[in-house]
Amino acid sequence: MNVERALVSARGIYKHYGGIRALADVSLDIGSAEIHALVGENGAGKSTLVKIMTGAEKQDAGQVMVDGREAQLTPEKARELGIGAVYQEPSLIPAMTVLENVFLGWEQRFGLGLLDHRRMRREAAAALDNIGARIHLETEVATLSVADRQLVEIARALVQQARVLIFDEPSAVLSGVELERIFNVIKELRSHGLGILYISHRLAEIFELADRATVLKDGRVVASRPVNELTMEDLIHLMVGREIGARHLRPEAARDRIVLEVDKLALGQDREPISFELHAGEVLGLAGLVGSGRTRLANALGGIRPARAGVVFRNGRPVRLKRPSDAMRAGIVVIPEDRKREGLILGHSVRENLALASLKELSTIGMVSAKAERRLASEAVKVFAVRPPAIDVATGTLSGGNQQKVVLGKWLVRKPSAEVVVLDEPTRGVDVGAKYEIYNLIDALVARGSGVVLISSELPEVIAMSDRVLVMSAGNIVGELKRGELSEERILRLAVLGREHELAASEGGGDAA
Amino acid sequence: MRSVGWPNHWVKRQARTLLAWSLLIFLFLLTTVLSETFRSPAVVTETFKGATFVGMAAAAEFFVVVAGGIDLSIGSVATISGMAAAVLMNGRDQNIPLAVAAALGVGLVVGVINGLLVTWVKITPFVATFGMLYVLQGVAYSYSVNPVGQAAPTFYNLYEDSIAGVPVLLLVMVGFWGICWYVATQTAFGKHLYAVGGESGAARLAGVRTTRVSFASYVICSVVAAAAGLLELTQTYVGTPDLGATLLLTTITAVVIGGVSLFGGQGSVIGVLGGSLVLAFLGQFFDSVQVNAFFQQLIEGLIILALLGIYRQRVKR
Amino acid sequence: MSRQSVRRGSWETGFAAVAAALLALTACGGSSGTPGGTKTYTIAFISQGTSNSWAAQLDAVASKAAKADGVKLVYFNGQGDATKQLPEIDTAIAQKPDAIVLVPLGGAADTGPVERAMSQGIKVVLCDSTITSQNYTSLVTPHAETAAVPLAQWLADKMNHQGNLLYIGGLPGNTTTITYDQGFNSVMQKYPSIHIINAGNANYSISTAKQLAATAIASGKTFTGAWGVGGEAVTGLMQALIDAKVNPAPPIGGAAATNGILRLAIQNKMEVASLQFPPTSSQVCIDTAYKAAKGETVPKSINISDLPQYGPILPPLDKYYKPQFSDDMYVGTDSVLTVDELKALNLVK
Amino acid sequence: MKPLDRTEARSQLSTFAAPPNQGGREPRNVSGSSSPRNPVRTAGVVRLAYESVASTLLRLPPTVRGYGLPIGTSLLVAAVVAVVEPGFYRPANLHVVMQQYAVLGLVTLGQVLVLLVSGIDLSVGAVMNAALITIALMNHYNENLLLVSLVLCILIGAGVGVTNGLLVSLRDVPPFAATLGMTACVQGAILVYTKGIPAGNIPTALRPIALDGIGIVPYSLLICLAIGLVVIVFLSRGSYGRTIYAVGRSAEVARRVGISTTAVRVSAYTLCGVFAALAGIILSAYVGYVDPAIGGTYNLQSIAAAVVGGVSFIGGEGKPAGALIGALFLLTVLNVTTLSSLNPFTQLIVQGVVMLVAVSLFHLIKRGSFA
């Protein structure tokens, strides 16, 4: 694409953070009516580029051109020039209303700074309507679901007459219907002539959505081509620089011993109680849309948010799960979805994070043994292949994948080791290399006889890893699929439509879409 | 979780403000029932007038607190601005404009310094304004330990004058609170204050100039505090270095009773007005009903804790 | 979310219930009749309020005096806080009392409200401390300025008019502090050989005074005399000298005499000259206000120190010290209140 | 040729001098001086001075910055004091400083615990007052109850702390407001109980705690340092310390590893209350006379000491040892200004300015930048 036609283009961007190179000579064009995908492993520099193109950070060298002219971007300037962004971590103020958030930093006013409430209300309502979002304007954002928050952010970009819209991994927090909705919105926006920069880890999405893909690796552009000239293998190759062979399936677990039995666990009002069993050496996939109750179930098992009723048996004995320490005592471990908020203390060193769940074991008369702690941390760093393998660096400086390894390490180095491990989206926001290391870890877990519950929105991952899959929808388990029955369509159909439809569909001959 | 709004979302959002005002109405009724002396318009009017100084200082503090900061120096700003105005007025009407300008100028200078210390040098607001408190007190006392200056007659008559039976002071206050309400709710800047106090990172991404906003909040705070000191001069006639010393805690109490979250990002001007009136009417309650005065502070404390217990603040993550 | 709103609901209900109950309760005891016959005068007593033991004794004496005079005393609690007391004066004016007795907290700041009261024909008696203007009915106080003179003179003489004088200040800006300093300075400027070492302001706090004095004493300077503004400063000074084992202790001057200061002085054989700054003066204040309310002419200024029972306290101190009473009792309070009344104030051991 | 503004020149120069792909250097030195979001165009000279200090400090190796600088700064302060006010080092004065330090140090230790769990305690002064009143009233008639009264003081401190902690952790009340309300309650209760006249005695048997000691070192200081040592050790090495830091930095993560955040918070406030009560006892012993406003300035002083010593308001940042040094620094400034026989009002200004400069310097050392 030539520069004249591009709405926004980056030219030879360099950026360093404290001696670490984030971007080097990166150039990129976003044209009108184009969906441009930006892919790359974690730490490849995608987020940095987004920050620079939205004015949130300043490049060390290079230029950002808008309509062919060089622009000194600040967040306000970028907005004025029509560059909008939907961030991975929502940039909304929870305590403020939808309306206030949509127009934050872009308030429409009469003279004297008086706000034109009527006009803002009208425009916001129109924008939300446009993308099919049914959200009340006076609702406090704190009470909205993640998907709705993203819609609010899109509405925000729309009222600000953005011509270029940057999506920073929306699919990381969405799944299924919600994602489909966002995709439709994005395509609709393209048809109106907007330029879209779409960032994602999920390569399948790129092929569904994008016109063009740019691959970043170690802060450099390694390729920028139209999507129809690319295959999935090409993309993976470009991103990681090596082929990753298809994972071969683990031999099916011998389902002899039940390590966890969940009996009529009530997760909320108007929800059917949930029952299932988990065997030693088994990976039980838990699929479903975001908000289908998967995380709620995980939190109930971890004692993080106790269930309202029901019993959980460990090795046949009922256990109380009123608080996290109960679960820890019962040998149940829940690896949380949101590692930055729930999994790690970013200001702590890797060693301190790793030791956090084992404080009691490491202490005698209230004093933590420095030697035992170092031993534990060094061992974990080695076993979980944390890079760099230093135990005294601040956890916040690690990449997403390595942070995730620290979270896993924190829970899995505990002695005695947990027999039940619940992994909530363990590979979200993790680069391809780290992903496979995490899969190997799951293999190792089941090999030593633990039962694993794997919650994931990435269906290929669920299918490849699981011995059995439970599908949840609206807080209920709507179906169980054995290994032989697993396919993306079946899972998705269950997740979206619920049990009756699945039955009806299969009776009617199974003409799946 | 419902994504469609409730019909009572307004009540929910304004719950704290409503609570403060309910308390005020309750106090008002209680005092009316219990005390004969209170059933006089003059007494009620005086109580309202009595709330102006603390109320204005509370409004000043509101702007900083809602933007996520705190200003411990407002008492000394009010003191110094009052002294400066009294000295410059020196009892002469023609000096009023100069004196008013100087008093507000004092506020401006202190506000700019506070703002710079917090946003540029990046000292915790608590410590920056605490240090400022020391410095300003020292400056005030170094200038004079004795009362200084004299308010001009036209100026101090503001306290007693009335237009069509309505005290001028109350009109001034209605105007003042109106402006504060306007700035906080009807302007973009007001929205930005809440945004910066609520989630500064998100506000920055949304294009709000967060540094500028929190800087401005300190400037506004000090200027309004200076205006409060100026207004107090209508009541006292002379400038004195020891007046604002206890203002700080009273002010913060009013802000807290008014339902402003000290975590920032939540609260309303009308709530703060309610909070400062609650304090004034609570004092009036004790004076009118002649209850054992030793209980006053305890009851004040219990009210604060009870309200805070009811409010349940949203903790920032 | 739902759990939270349920909770909030129950709090609100509870709050409303308590409020309603209180309203109902208080509604019963509201009315009170106005006595017929002779006019009952109303005096608004704007006190320093619930802040320190001096104010508490002042209040107790005032209410006793009001009963004796048959006047209705309306009490205003200044809570020891000038900003809180200021608006109370104007509310008091709005209640149109026959007279106001004001114990000024912000002496300078109270100028405005007092002038407003006077302009409405309300008699204002200033009790124990003055304001900046001269526009009031009567001022009842030991004349701190003149009363400080004999004490300062005593101290200067004891120092043989030379050497270092350890000075602990009061509350800057406070009228009593200012007038007191004037009296002190008027004496000391006659003696250039006396070097005043200012250790700082104690803000009427014993513990601050003690810490300042201790630091000054530790600096190694020798002091031939010491002066404290306020009873708290004197007490802190004495404690510091005692604890630092300064022997012999330099002579000490300053107000105001409590039983405790006398006890310390006698027990440790210290020479202390002090001033009666009696909380009992509120009796005179109320009486004066009553007379003024009745329309009698009252003197513009009543110097408490001129009254025979309120003179300066110079060594020997034995005749002033009352071991049966507690440290907090100001010298002279027992001359007005009975032992039972003192007991009720925690003042009897 | 148009004369260049100094900062402008600098930034232009550095753009050429340090091509980004060379790496290694901190980029903030390059772009920091001309950030467009800066609220004010700052005077170039001040800024330059600032940054040269900042970059000098930054170039020091981390170990020097970690241990060397605090020690170096302390030595520097000690040297400055020796020149400005040599009287500071007189044994008698050191004795007085130690007596006063025991009180401030203890309160500061408590305050640090609360600050570390992202709280703040403004009720320490009230607890100190309550301690003094308790001792004075219970020993008014006889001194047999001394020990009982001391235990009661500690219980009161603990009670206030527990209430603060519960308000903060169970009802999510902002700590500032909760402890402020608590102050009003405690002071109010004192008033109601004493009717404004405390009228008791500080028993003479209590006084040696603060007045006597080994050489010039009073027992009170030994108590303070012993407690300080325990706090330092437990915060750096103990599992309790780990839970405190974890809760302060991320309560949610802490909760998920089975730490009861409520228990940790409440314990921090409780210890703070207990330390404040102890400080109240020691200060009572030191003053030796009933002063119902004994705790007056300790709320703000203890917070200032902690912050000067590097404890942050956001929780989980800072060390008790630093706070103890901060308290020493603060007390030294107060002592030296008192000794200096400056005008007391000038003393106030000096104290304020020194505090601001000290905190700024600390930030400078820690972040290495003012940008």
PDB file of N, CA and C in Angstrom, chain B residues 180-206:
ATOM      1  N   CYS B 180     -19.941  25.908  41.997  1.00  0.00           N
ATOM      2  CA  CYS B 180     -19.245  24.646  42.275  1.00  0.00           C
ATOM      3  C   CYS B 180     -20.003  23.471  41.652  1.00  0.00           C
ATOM      4  N   TRP B 181     -21.316  23.486  41.845  1.00  0.00           N
ATOM      5  CA  TRP B 181     -22.130  22.412  41.277  1.00  0.00           C
ATOM      6  C   TRP B 181     -21.987  22.393  39.755  1.00  0.00           C
ATOM      7  N   TYR B 182     -22.021  23.605  39.193  1.00  0.00           N
ATOM      8  CA  TYR B 182     -21.909  23.748  37.751  1.00  0.00           C
ATOM      9  C   TYR B 182     -20.578  23.170  37.256  1.00  0.00           C
ATOM     10  N   VAL B 183     -19.504  23.582  37.911  1.00  0.00           N
ATOM     11  CA  VAL B 183     -18.179  23.115  37.488  1.00  0.00           C
ATOM     12  C   VAL B 183     -18.072  21.601  37.630  1.00  0.00           C
ATOM     13  N   ALA B 184     -18.589  21.073  38.719  1.00  0.00           N
ATOM     14  CA  ALA B 184     -18.407  19.646  38.974  1.00  0.00           C
ATOM     15  C   ALA B 184     -19.276  18.780  38.088  1.00  0.00           C
ATOM     16  N   THR B 185     -20.464  19.257  37.729  1.00  0.00           N
ATOM     17  CA  THR B 185     -21.367  18.356  37.006  1.00  0.00           C
ATOM     18  C   THR B 185     -21.653  18.784  35.575  1.00  0.00           C
ATOM     19  N   GLN B 186     -21.514  20.082  35.293  1.00  0.00           N
ATOM     20  CA  GLN B 186     -21.960  20.535  33.987  1.00  0.00           C
ATOM     21  C   GLN B 186     -20.804  20.867  33.046  1.00  0.00           C
ATOM     22  N   THR B 187     -19.584  20.672  33.481  1.00  0.00           N
ATOM     23  CA  THR B 187     -18.472  20.999  32.595  1.00  0.00           C
ATOM     24  C   THR B 187     -17.613  19.768  32.352  1.00  0.00           C
ATOM     25  N   ALA B 188     -16.880  19.840  31.260  1.00  0.00           N
ATOM     26  CA  ALA B 188     -15.978  18.748  30.937  1.00  0.00           C
ATOM     27  C   ALA B 188     -14.926  18.598  32.030  1.00  0.00           C
ATOM     28  N   PHE B 189     -14.468  19.771  32.524  1.00  0.00           N
ATOM     29  CA  PHE B 189     -13.437  19.723  33.564  1.00  0.00           C
ATOM     30  C   PHE B 189     -13.920  18.927  34.778  1.00  0.00           C
ATOM     31  N   GLY B 190     -15.189  19.152  35.145  1.00  0.00           N
ATOM     32  CA  GLY B 190     -15.758  18.424  36.283  1.00  0.00           C
ATOM     33  C   GLY B 190     -15.711  16.929  36.054  1.00  0.00           C
ATOM     34  N   LYS B 191     -16.117  16.526  34.863  1.00  0.00           N
ATOM     35  CA  LYS B 191     -16.094  15.096  34.540  1.00  0.00           C
ATOM     36  C   LYS B 191     -14.659  14.564  34.637  1.00  0.00           C
ATOM     37  N   HIS B 192     -13.726  15.386  34.192  1.00  0.00           N
ATOM     38  CA  HIS B 192     -12.330  14.951  34.217  1.00  0.00           C
ATOM     39  C   HIS B 192     -11.823  14.792  35.639  1.00  0.00           C
ATOM     40  N   LEU B 193     -12.281  15.675  36.535  1.00  0.00           N
ATOM     41  CA  LEU B 193     -11.894  15.542  37.945  1.00  0.00           C
ATOM     42  C   LEU B 193     -12.295  14.160  38.462  1.00  0.00           C
ATOM     43  N   TYR B 194     -13.545  13.808  38.220  1.00  0.00           N
ATOM     44  CA  TYR B 194     -14.025  12.505  38.688  1.00  0.00           C
ATOM     45  C   TYR B 194     -13.243  11.374  38.032  1.00  0.00           C
ATOM     46  N   ALA B 195     -12.965  11.547  36.740  1.00  0.00           N
ATOM     47  CA  ALA B 195     -12.265  10.485  36.017  1.00  0.00           C
ATOM     48  C   ALA B 195     -10.864  10.275  36.575  1.00  0.00           C
ATOM     49  N   VAL B 196     -10.161  11.389  36.826  1.00  0.00           N
ATOM     50  CA  VAL B 196      -8.792  11.286  37.339  1.00  0.00           C
ATOM     51  C   VAL B 196      -8.795  10.667  38.735  1.00  0.00           C
ATOM     52  N   GLY B 197      -9.773  11.072  39.546  1.00  0.00           N
ATOM     53  CA  GLY B 197      -9.856  10.499  40.885  1.00  0.00           C
ATOM     54  C   GLY B 197     -10.296   9.051  40.860  1.00  0.00           C
ATOM     55  N   GLY B 198     -11.108   8.705  39.869  1.00  0.00           N
ATOM     56  CA  GLY B 198     -11.654   7.354  39.820  1.00  0.00           C
ATOM     57  C   GLY B 198     -10.655   6.349  39.288  1.00  0.00           C
ATOM     58  N   GLU B 199     -10.012   6.678  38.177  1.00  0.00           N
ATOM     59  CA  GLU B 199      -9.107   5.721  37.551  1.00  0.00           C
ATOM     60  C   GLU B 199      -8.194   6.535  36.650  1.00  0.00           C
ATOM     61  N   SER B 200      -7.103   6.977  37.240  1.00  0.00           N
ATOM     62  CA  SER B 200      -6.288   7.955  36.545  1.00  0.00           C
ATOM     63  C   SER B 200      -5.703   7.398  35.244  1.00  0.00           C
ATOM     64  N   GLY B 201      -5.312   6.124  35.256  1.00  0.00           N
ATOM     65  CA  GLY B 201      -4.720   5.532  34.059  1.00  0.00           C
ATOM     66  C   GLY B 201      -5.711   5.495  32.902  1.00  0.00           C
ATOM     67  N   ALA B 202      -6.927   5.053  33.218  1.00  0.00           N
ATOM     68  CA  ALA B 202      -7.958   4.978  32.186  1.00  0.00           C
ATOM     69  C   ALA B 202      -8.289   6.371  31.667  1.00  0.00           C
ATOM     70  N   ALA B 203      -8.308   7.337  32.571  1.00  0.00           N
ATOM     71  CA  ALA B 203      -8.626   8.703  32.161  1.00  0.00           C
ATOM     72  C   ALA B 203      -7.577   9.203  31.172  1.00  0.00           C
ATOM     73  N   ARG B 204      -6.325   8.858  31.431  1.00  0.00           N
ATOM     74  CA  ARG B 204      -5.251   9.307  30.557  1.00  0.00           C
ATOM     75  C   ARG B 204      -5.408   8.697  29.161  1.00  0.00           C
ATOM     76  N   LEU B 205      -5.745   7.421  29.150  1.00  0.00           N
ATOM     77  CA  LEU B 205      -5.956   6.757  27.862  1.00  0.00           C
ATOM     78  C   LEU B 205      -7.111   7.396  27.107  1.00  0.00           C
ATOM     79  N   ALA B 206      -8.095   7.872  27.860  1.00  0.00           N
ATOM     80  CA  ALA B 206      -9.256   8.479  27.212  1.00  0.00           C
ATOM     81  C   ALA B 206      -8.960   9.896  26.753  1.00  0.00           C
TER      82      ALA B 206
END
